[in-house]
Coordinates of C-alpha atoms in Angstrom, one line a residue:
X12 CA 4.5 -4.8 20.1
X13 CA 2.1 -2.1 21.1
X14 CA 5.0 0.0 22.4
X15 CA 6.8 -0.3 19.1
X16 CA 3.5 0.5 17.2
X17 CA 3.0 3.7 19.3
X18 CA 6.7 4.7 18.9
X19 CA 6.6 4.3 15.1
X20 CA 3.3 6.2 14.8
X21 CA 4.8 9.1 16.9
X22 CA 7.9 9.1 14.7
X23 CA 5.6 9.6 11.6
X24 CA 3.2 12.2 13.1
X25 CA 5.6 13.8 15.5
X26 CA 7.9 15.2 12.8
X27 CA 5.1 16.0 10.3
X28 CA 6.2 13.4 7.7
X29 CA 2.9 11.5 7.8
X30 CA 0.9 14.8 7.6
X31 CA 3.0 15.9 4.5
X32 CA 2.6 12.5 2.8
X33 CA -1.2 12.4 3.4
X34 CA -1.6 16.0 2.2
X35 CA 0.6 15.4 -0.9
X36 CA -1.3 12.1 -1.6
X37 CA -4.7 13.9 -1.4
X38 CA -3.5 16.9 -3.5
X39 CA -2.2 14.7 -6.3
X40 CA -5.3 12.7 -6.4
X41 CA -7.5 15.8 -6.4
X42 CA -5.6 17.3 -9.3
X43 CA -5.8 14.1 -11.4
X44 CA -9.5 13.5 -10.7
X45 CA -10.9 17.0 -11.0
X46 CA -8.5 19.4 -12.6
X47 CA -6.0 17.9 -15.0
X48 CA -7.2 16.9 -18.4
X49 CA -6.7 13.1 -18.6
X50 CA -8.6 9.9 -18.9
X51 CA -9.1 9.8 -15.1
X52 CA -10.8 13.2 -14.8
X53 CA -14.3 12.5 -13.4
X54 CA -15.9 15.5 -15.1
X55 CA -14.5 14.4 -18.5
X56 CA -15.7 10.8 -18.0
X57 CA -19.2 12.0 -17.0
X58 CA -19.9 9.0 -14.8
X59 CA -20.8 9.1 -11.1
X60 CA -18.0 6.6 -10.2
X61 CA -14.8 6.5 -8.2
X62 CA -13.3 3.9 -10.5
X63 CA -10.7 6.3 -11.7
X64 CA -9.5 6.8 -8.2
X65 CA -9.1 3.1 -7.6
X66 CA -7.1 2.8 -10.8
X67 CA -4.7 5.6 -9.9
X68 CA -4.2 5.0 -6.2
X69 CA -2.2 1.7 -6.4
X70 CA 0.4 3.5 -8.6
X71 CA 0.8 6.3 -6.1
X72 CA 0.9 3.8 -3.2
X73 CA 3.8 1.9 -4.7
X74 CA 5.9 5.0 -4.2
X75 CA 4.4 6.2 -0.9
X76 CA 4.3 3.0 1.1
X77 CA 8.1 2.3 0.5
X78 CA 8.8 5.9 1.6
X79 CA 7.0 5.1 4.9
X80 CA 8.6 1.7 5.4
X81 CA 12.1 2.5 4.3
X82 CA 13.0 3.8 7.8
X83 CA 11.6 0.9 9.8
X84 CA 14.8 -1.2 9.9
X85 CA 17.3 0.5 7.5
X86 CA 17.3 3.6 9.7
X87 CA 17.6 1.6 12.9
X88 CA 20.6 -0.2 11.5
X89 CA 22.1 3.0 10.0
X90 CA 21.9 4.8 13.3
X91 CA 23.0 1.8 15.4
X92 CA 19.7 1.6 17.4
X93 CA 18.9 -1.8 16.1
X94 CA 21.3 -3.4 18.6
X95 CA 19.6 -1.5 21.3
X96 CA 16.2 -2.9 20.2
X97 CA 17.7 -6.4 20.3
X98 CA 18.5 -5.9 23.9
X99 CA 14.9 -5.0 24.9
X100 CA 12.5 -7.7 26.2
X101 CA 10.6 -8.2 23.0
X102 CA 10.5 -10.8 20.3
X103 CA 11.8 -10.0 16.8
X104 CA 8.3 -11.0 15.5
X105 CA 6.7 -8.4 17.8
X106 CA 9.2 -5.8 16.5
X107 CA 8.4 -6.6 12.9
X108 CA 4.7 -6.7 13.4
X109 CA 4.6 -3.4 15.4
X110 CA 6.4 -1.6 12.6
X111 CA 4.2 -3.2 10.0
X112 CA 1.1 -2.0 11.7
X113 CA 2.3 1.6 11.9
X114 CA 3.0 1.7 8.2
X115 CA -0.3 0.1 7.4
X116 CA -2.3 2.6 9.6
X117 CA -0.6 5.6 8.0
X118 CA -1.3 4.1 4.5
X119 CA -5.0 3.7 5.4
X120 CA -5.1 7.3 6.7
X121 CA -4.1 8.4 3.2
X122 CA -7.4 7.1 2.0
X123 CA -9.6 9.1 4.5
X124 CA -9.7 12.4 2.5
X125 CA -11.1 10.5 -0.5
X126 CA -14.4 10.3 1.4
X127 CA -14.8 13.9 0.3
X128 CA -14.7 12.7 -3.3
X129 CA -17.2 10.0 -2.6
X130 CA -19.6 12.6 -1.0
X131 CA -19.1 14.9 -4.0
X132 CA -19.9 12.3 -6.6
X133 CA -22.8 11.1 -4.5
X134 CA -24.3 14.6 -4.5
X135 CA -23.5 15.4 -8.1
X136 CA -24.9 12.2 -9.5
X137 CA -28.1 12.3 -11.6
X138 CA -30.2 11.5 -9.8
X139 CA -28.5 12.2 -6.5
X140 CA -26.9 9.0 -5.0
X141 CA -26.5 7.4 -8.4
X142 CA -23.3 5.6 -7.5
X143 CA -22.6 1.9 -7.1
X144 CA -21.8 1.8 -3.4
X145 CA -21.2 -2.0 -3.4
X146 CA -18.4 -1.6 -6.0
X147 CA -17.1 1.5 -4.2
X148 CA -16.8 -0.1 -0.7
X149 CA -15.5 -3.3 -2.2
X150 CA -12.7 -1.3 -3.9
X151 CA -11.9 0.5 -0.6
X152 CA -11.6 -2.9 1.1
X153 CA -9.3 -4.0 -1.7
X154 CA -7.1 -0.9 -1.3
X155 CA -6.8 -1.5 2.5
X156 CA -5.6 -5.0 2.0
X157 CA -3.3 -3.9 -0.9
X158 CA -1.7 -1.3 1.4
X159 CA -1.0 -4.1 3.8
X160 CA 0.7 -6.1 1.1
X161 CA 2.8 -3.1 0.0
X162 CA 3.7 -2.5 3.6
X163 CA 4.8 -6.1 4.0
X164 CA 7.0 -5.8 0.9
X165 CA 8.4 -2.4 2.1
X166 CA 9.2 -3.9 5.5
X167 CA 11.0 -6.8 3.8
X168 CA 13.0 -4.4 1.6
X169 CA 14.0 -2.4 4.7
X170 CA 15.1 -5.5 6.5
X171 CA 17.3 -6.4 3.5
X172 CA 18.9 -2.9 3.2
X173 CA 21.8 -1.2 4.8
X174 CA 20.4 2.4 4.4
X175 CA 17.2 4.1 3.7
X176 CA 17.8 5.0 0.1
X177 CA 18.5 1.4 -0.8
X178 CA 15.5 0.4 1.1
X179 CA 13.2 2.8 -0.7
X180 CA 14.5 1.9 -4.2
X181 CA 14.3 -1.8 -3.5
X182 CA 10.8 -1.3 -2.0
X183 CA 9.5 0.6 -5.0
X184 CA 11.0 -2.0 -7.4
X185 CA 9.5 -5.0 -5.5
X186 CA 6.1 -3.3 -5.3
X187 CA 6.2 -2.5 -9.0
X188 CA 7.1 -6.0 -10.0
X189 CA 4.4 -7.6 -7.7
X190 CA 1.7 -5.2 -8.9
X191 CA 2.4 -4.5 -12.6
X192 CA 5.6 -6.4 -13.7
X193 CA 4.3 -9.9 -13.2
X194 CA 1.0 -9.0 -14.8
X195 CA 2.7 -7.6 -17.9
X196 CA 5.1 -10.5 -18.2
X197 CA 2.1 -12.9 -18.2
X198 CA 0.3 -10.8 -20.9
X199 CA 3.0 -11.7 -23.4
X200 CA 1.9 -15.4 -23.2
X201 CA 5.4 -16.8 -23.4
X202 CA 4.7 -19.7 -21.0
X203 CA 1.6 -21.1 -22.5
X204 CA -0.7 -22.5 -19.8
X205 CA 1.7 -21.4 -17.1
X206 CA 0.8 -17.8 -17.9
X207 CA -2.3 -18.1 -15.8
X208 CA -0.3 -19.3 -12.8
X209 CA 2.2 -16.5 -13.3
X210 CA -0.6 -13.9 -13.6
X211 CA -2.1 -15.1 -10.3
X212 CA 1.2 -14.7 -8.5
X213 CA 1.0 -10.9 -8.9
X214 CA -1.2 -8.4 -7.0
X215 CA -3.1 -6.9 -9.9
X216 CA -5.5 -9.8 -10.8
X217 CA -6.4 -10.3 -7.1
X218 CA -6.9 -6.6 -6.6
X219 CA -9.0 -6.3 -9.8
X220 CA -11.8 -8.5 -8.2
X221 CA -12.2 -6.0 -5.4
X222 CA -12.6 -3.1 -7.8
X223 CA -15.6 -5.0 -9.3
X224 CA -17.2 -5.1 -5.8
X225 CA -16.4 -8.8 -5.4
X226 CA -14.8 -9.8 -2.1
X227 CA -13.6 -13.3 -2.9
X228 CA -12.1 -15.5 -0.1
X229 CA -9.4 -16.7 -2.5
X230 CA -8.2 -13.1 -3.1
X231 CA -8.3 -12.3 0.6
X232 CA -6.4 -15.5 1.4
X233 CA -3.8 -14.7 -1.3
X234 CA -3.1 -11.2 0.3
X235 CA -3.0 -12.7 3.8
X236 CA -0.5 -15.3 2.6
X237 CA 1.7 -12.6 0.9
X238 CA 1.6 -10.4 4.0
X239 CA 2.5 -13.4 6.3
X240 CA 5.3 -14.5 4.0
X241 CA 6.9 -11.0 3.7
X242 CA 6.7 -10.5 7.5
X243 CA 8.1 -14.0 8.1
X244 CA 11.0 -13.3 5.7
X245 CA 11.6 -9.9 7.4
X246 CA 11.7 -11.7 10.8
X247 CA 14.3 -14.1 9.4
X248 CA 16.6 -11.4 8.0
X249 CA 16.4 -9.3 11.1
X250 CA 17.2 -12.4 13.2
X251 CA 20.3 -12.9 11.1
X252 CA 21.5 -9.4 12.1
X253 CA 21.0 -10.1 15.8

């Protein structure tokens, strides 16, 4: 598993793809938070808070994480190296988890430049340091676990697909449905009391608690379950290709 993890990390950083993704992610967030005129511009809001960042990031992640995960199995199958991996002395579960960890780590690294935003807001606050650090760090924890959930979904999409384009499109679609689609469907209140159950199936309501600075065991357990389920399904579909 460690060997797969290192191999995948090298494939991301060795050909500059991870660097480009991290730089593009940081540039887009900087433009929206400090330069473009919109409801998320920190200067326009006038509040010493990173809440705008935590609202925008999941939307960008649902496009970036599938871009990172689309190659995990779809490329291996497309190039014919999947059969070679099957012949190596490692379990399919180790293969899946190693690739998952690499996507998760690169996703987390996308958040590192945002510490500059945190320092900037901390200094510009009136008085200096007038920022809710509990809510901020709770939101960061939520993003880290949300990235893991998106990575699990992306790995599952890649295990189901024959090529990288299909893996990317399927990954984006699945992430969108899990984060926003289910939440919107529940908001129409078409199912009566079952709407609450439907709402809690999606990512949004569970992530929302973290953005308020609340690290609830139920929300953490939900994401752990989703991650475990997506990886177990990925393991099943890869085994069928063996």
